[in-house]
mmCIF file of C-alpha atoms in Angstrom:
data_model
loop_
_atom_site.group_PDB
_atom_site.id
_atom_site.type_symbol
_atom_site.label_atom_id
_atom_site.label_comp_id
_atom_site.label_asym_id
_atom_site.label_seq_id
_atom_site.Cartn_x
_atom_site.Cartn_y
_atom_site.Cartn_z
ATOM 1 C CA MET V 1 -29.236 -19.477 -64.485
ATOM 2 C CA SER V 2 -27.652 -16.088 -63.667
ATOM 3 C CA ALA V 3 -24.317 -15.549 -62.016
ATOM 4 C CA VAL V 4 -24.230 -14.482 -58.382
ATOM 5 C CA GLU V 5 -22.723 -11.119 -57.849
ATOM 6 C CA GLN V 6 -20.171 -10.682 -55.108
ATOM 7 C CA PHE V 7 -20.142 -7.427 -53.145
ATOM 8 C CA THR V 8 -17.062 -6.325 -51.356
ATOM 9 C CA PRO V 9 -17.750 -3.291 -49.160
ATOM 10 C CA GLN V 10 -15.523 -0.267 -49.537
ATOM 11 C CA ALA V 11 -13.111 -0.289 -46.571
ATOM 12 C CA LEU V 12 -13.556 3.359 -45.802
ATOM 13 C CA PHE V 13 -15.005 6.474 -47.425
ATOM 14 C CA LEU V 14 -13.600 9.997 -47.203
ATOM 15 C CA SER V 15 -16.018 12.896 -47.570
ATOM 16 C CA GLU V 16 -15.186 15.891 -49.719
ATOM 17 C CA ARG V 17 -14.548 17.951 -46.609
ATOM 18 C CA ALA V 18 -12.201 15.355 -45.105
ATOM 19 C CA VAL V 19 -10.287 15.154 -48.415
ATOM 20 C CA ALA V 20 -9.974 18.930 -48.592
ATOM 21 C CA LYS V 21 -8.825 19.223 -44.956
ATOM 22 C CA VAL V 22 -6.235 16.453 -45.321
ATOM 23 C CA LYS V 23 -4.918 18.098 -48.487
ATOM 24 C CA SER V 24 -4.622 21.493 -46.675
ATOM 25 C CA LEU V 25 -2.842 19.916 -43.641
ATOM 26 C CA ILE V 26 -0.356 18.056 -45.906
ATOM 27 C CA ALA V 27 0.320 21.379 -47.704
ATOM 28 C CA GLU V 28 0.847 23.111 -44.389
ATOM 29 C CA GLU V 29 3.355 20.502 -43.347
ATOM 30 C CA ALA V 30 5.001 20.438 -46.791
ATOM 31 C CA ASN V 31 5.165 16.697 -46.559
ATOM 32 C CA ASP V 32 3.535 14.701 -49.433
ATOM 33 C CA ASP V 33 4.260 11.467 -47.590
ATOM 34 C CA LEU V 34 1.660 12.059 -44.928
ATOM 35 C CA LYS V 35 -1.327 9.707 -44.828
ATOM 36 C CA LEU V 36 -4.356 9.928 -42.638
ATOM 37 C CA ARG V 37 -4.440 6.992 -40.244
ATOM 38 C CA ASP V 38 -7.888 6.057 -38.936
ATOM 39 C CA PHE V 39 -8.047 3.676 -35.963
ATOM 40 C CA VAL V 40 -10.158 2.374 -33.107
ATOM 41 C CA THR V 41 -8.995 2.032 -29.502
ATOM 42 C CA GLY V 42 -10.633 0.644 -26.446
ATOM 43 C CA GLY V 43 -12.110 3.255 -24.085
ATOM 44 C CA GLY V 44 -14.435 6.144 -24.205
ATOM 45 C CA CYS V 45 -17.894 6.223 -22.659
ATOM 46 C CA SER V 46 -19.334 3.704 -25.137
ATOM 47 C CA GLY V 47 -16.551 1.181 -25.281
ATOM 48 C CA PHE V 48 -14.466 2.092 -28.297
ATOM 49 C CA SER V 49 -13.007 5.454 -29.384
ATOM 50 C CA TYR V 50 -12.092 6.722 -32.822
ATOM 51 C CA GLY V 51 -8.672 8.066 -33.491
ATOM 52 C CA PHE V 52 -7.116 10.024 -36.362
ATOM 53 C CA THR V 53 -3.404 10.812 -36.825
ATOM 54 C CA PHE V 54 -0.974 11.352 -39.644
ATOM 55 C CA ASP V 55 1.598 8.740 -40.544
ATOM 56 C CA GLU V 56 4.309 8.462 -43.130
ATOM 57 C CA LEU V 57 4.647 4.684 -42.915
ATOM 58 C CA VAL V 58 2.360 1.960 -44.181
ATOM 59 C CA ALA V 59 2.362 -1.143 -42.021
ATOM 60 C CA ASP V 60 2.165 -4.705 -43.523
ATOM 61 C CA ASP V 61 -1.392 -5.212 -42.184
ATOM 62 C CA ASP V 62 -2.767 -1.778 -43.296
ATOM 63 C CA THR V 63 -5.586 -1.389 -45.782
ATOM 64 C CA VAL V 64 -4.755 1.558 -48.003
ATOM 65 C CA ILE V 65 -7.641 3.720 -49.312
ATOM 66 C CA GLU V 66 -6.933 6.440 -51.820
ATOM 67 C CA THR V 67 -9.490 9.166 -52.529
ATOM 68 C CA GLU V 68 -8.660 12.090 -54.891
ATOM 69 C CA GLY V 69 -4.953 11.722 -54.066
ATOM 70 C CA VAL V 70 -5.456 11.444 -50.331
ATOM 71 C CA VAL V 71 -4.297 8.264 -48.724
ATOM 72 C CA ALA V 72 -6.019 6.889 -45.615
ATOM 73 C CA LEU V 73 -4.694 3.864 -43.671
ATOM 74 C CA LEU V 74 -6.711 1.403 -41.673
ATOM 75 C CA ASP V 75 -4.948 -1.232 -39.522
ATOM 76 C CA SER V 76 -6.267 -4.776 -39.516
ATOM 77 C CA MET V 77 -7.748 -4.543 -35.965
ATOM 78 C CA SER V 78 -9.610 -1.375 -36.726
ATOM 79 C CA TYR V 79 -10.794 -2.586 -40.120
ATOM 80 C CA GLN V 80 -13.513 -4.862 -38.619
ATOM 81 C CA TYR V 81 -15.020 -1.884 -36.729
ATOM 82 C CA LEU V 82 -14.712 0.705 -39.496
ATOM 83 C CA VAL V 83 -15.386 -1.152 -42.735
ATOM 84 C CA GLY V 84 -17.970 0.853 -44.649
ATOM 85 C CA ALA V 85 -17.600 3.949 -42.389
ATOM 86 C CA GLU V 86 -17.295 7.497 -43.709
ATOM 87 C CA VAL V 87 -14.719 9.929 -42.392
ATOM 88 C CA ASP V 88 -15.838 13.540 -42.454
ATOM 89 C CA TYR V 89 -14.368 16.789 -41.246
ATOM 90 C CA GLN V 90 -16.647 19.000 -39.147
ATOM 91 C CA GLU V 91 -16.385 22.429 -37.691
ATOM 92 C CA GLY V 92 -18.854 23.431 -34.948
ATOM 93 C CA LEU V 93 -19.351 24.339 -31.364
ATOM 94 C CA GLU V 94 -17.234 21.407 -30.231
ATOM 95 C CA GLY V 95 -14.381 22.601 -32.412
ATOM 96 C CA SER V 96 -12.900 21.270 -35.648
ATOM 97 C CA ARG V 97 -12.281 17.551 -35.975
ATOM 98 C CA PHE V 98 -12.427 14.472 -38.099
ATOM 99 C CA VAL V 99 -15.408 12.285 -37.310
ATOM 100 C CA ALA V 100 -16.433 8.743 -38.300
ATOM 101 C CA ILE V 101 -19.959 8.004 -39.444
ATOM 102 C CA ASN V 102 -19.977 4.377 -38.706
ATOM 103 C CA PRO V 103 -22.722 1.958 -39.864
ATOM 104 C CA ASN V 104 -21.274 -0.734 -37.563
ATOM 105 C CA ALA V 105 -21.919 1.119 -34.373
ATOM 106 C CA ASP V 106 -24.845 -0.015 -32.297
ATOM 107 C CA THR V 107 -24.666 2.912 -29.993
ATOM 108 C CA THR V 108 -22.595 6.137 -29.919
ATOM 109 C CA CYS V 109 -21.939 8.648 -27.146
ATOM 110 C CA GLY V 110 -23.373 12.149 -27.240
ATOM 111 C CA CYS V 111 -20.223 13.724 -28.748
ATOM 112 C CA GLY V 112 -19.814 10.967 -31.346
ATOM 113 C CA SER V 113 -16.212 10.171 -30.422
ATOM 114 C CA SER V 114 -16.916 6.695 -28.989
ATOM 115 C CA PHE V 115 -19.191 3.801 -29.900
ATOM 116 C CA SER V 116 -20.110 0.184 -29.141
ATOM 117 C CA VAL V 117 -20.815 -2.766 -31.459
#
């Protein structure tokens, strides 16, 4: 009889572009304590909106994800909506921004900044 393997999904993935952009923004601010906070709020045309900000503090309920020296934070409420998602940094006609590629989203709006589950 073989053992059953347990799979725990990665909380959040950061693309190479996202890591590079966060590193450059931290260097511009000259503050090595900055962490990328990824979160979900109610609103947007599809029900929930993605948010990205920088934070120096880690809350008790945060999940901490480190990728190549870059720290991302995910609060406990947002975790359920973003677990397994990838954060990327894109530059295009709509400007430069962090985006979430979220396998948990049933639908997304045209610009990709809001979603529903």
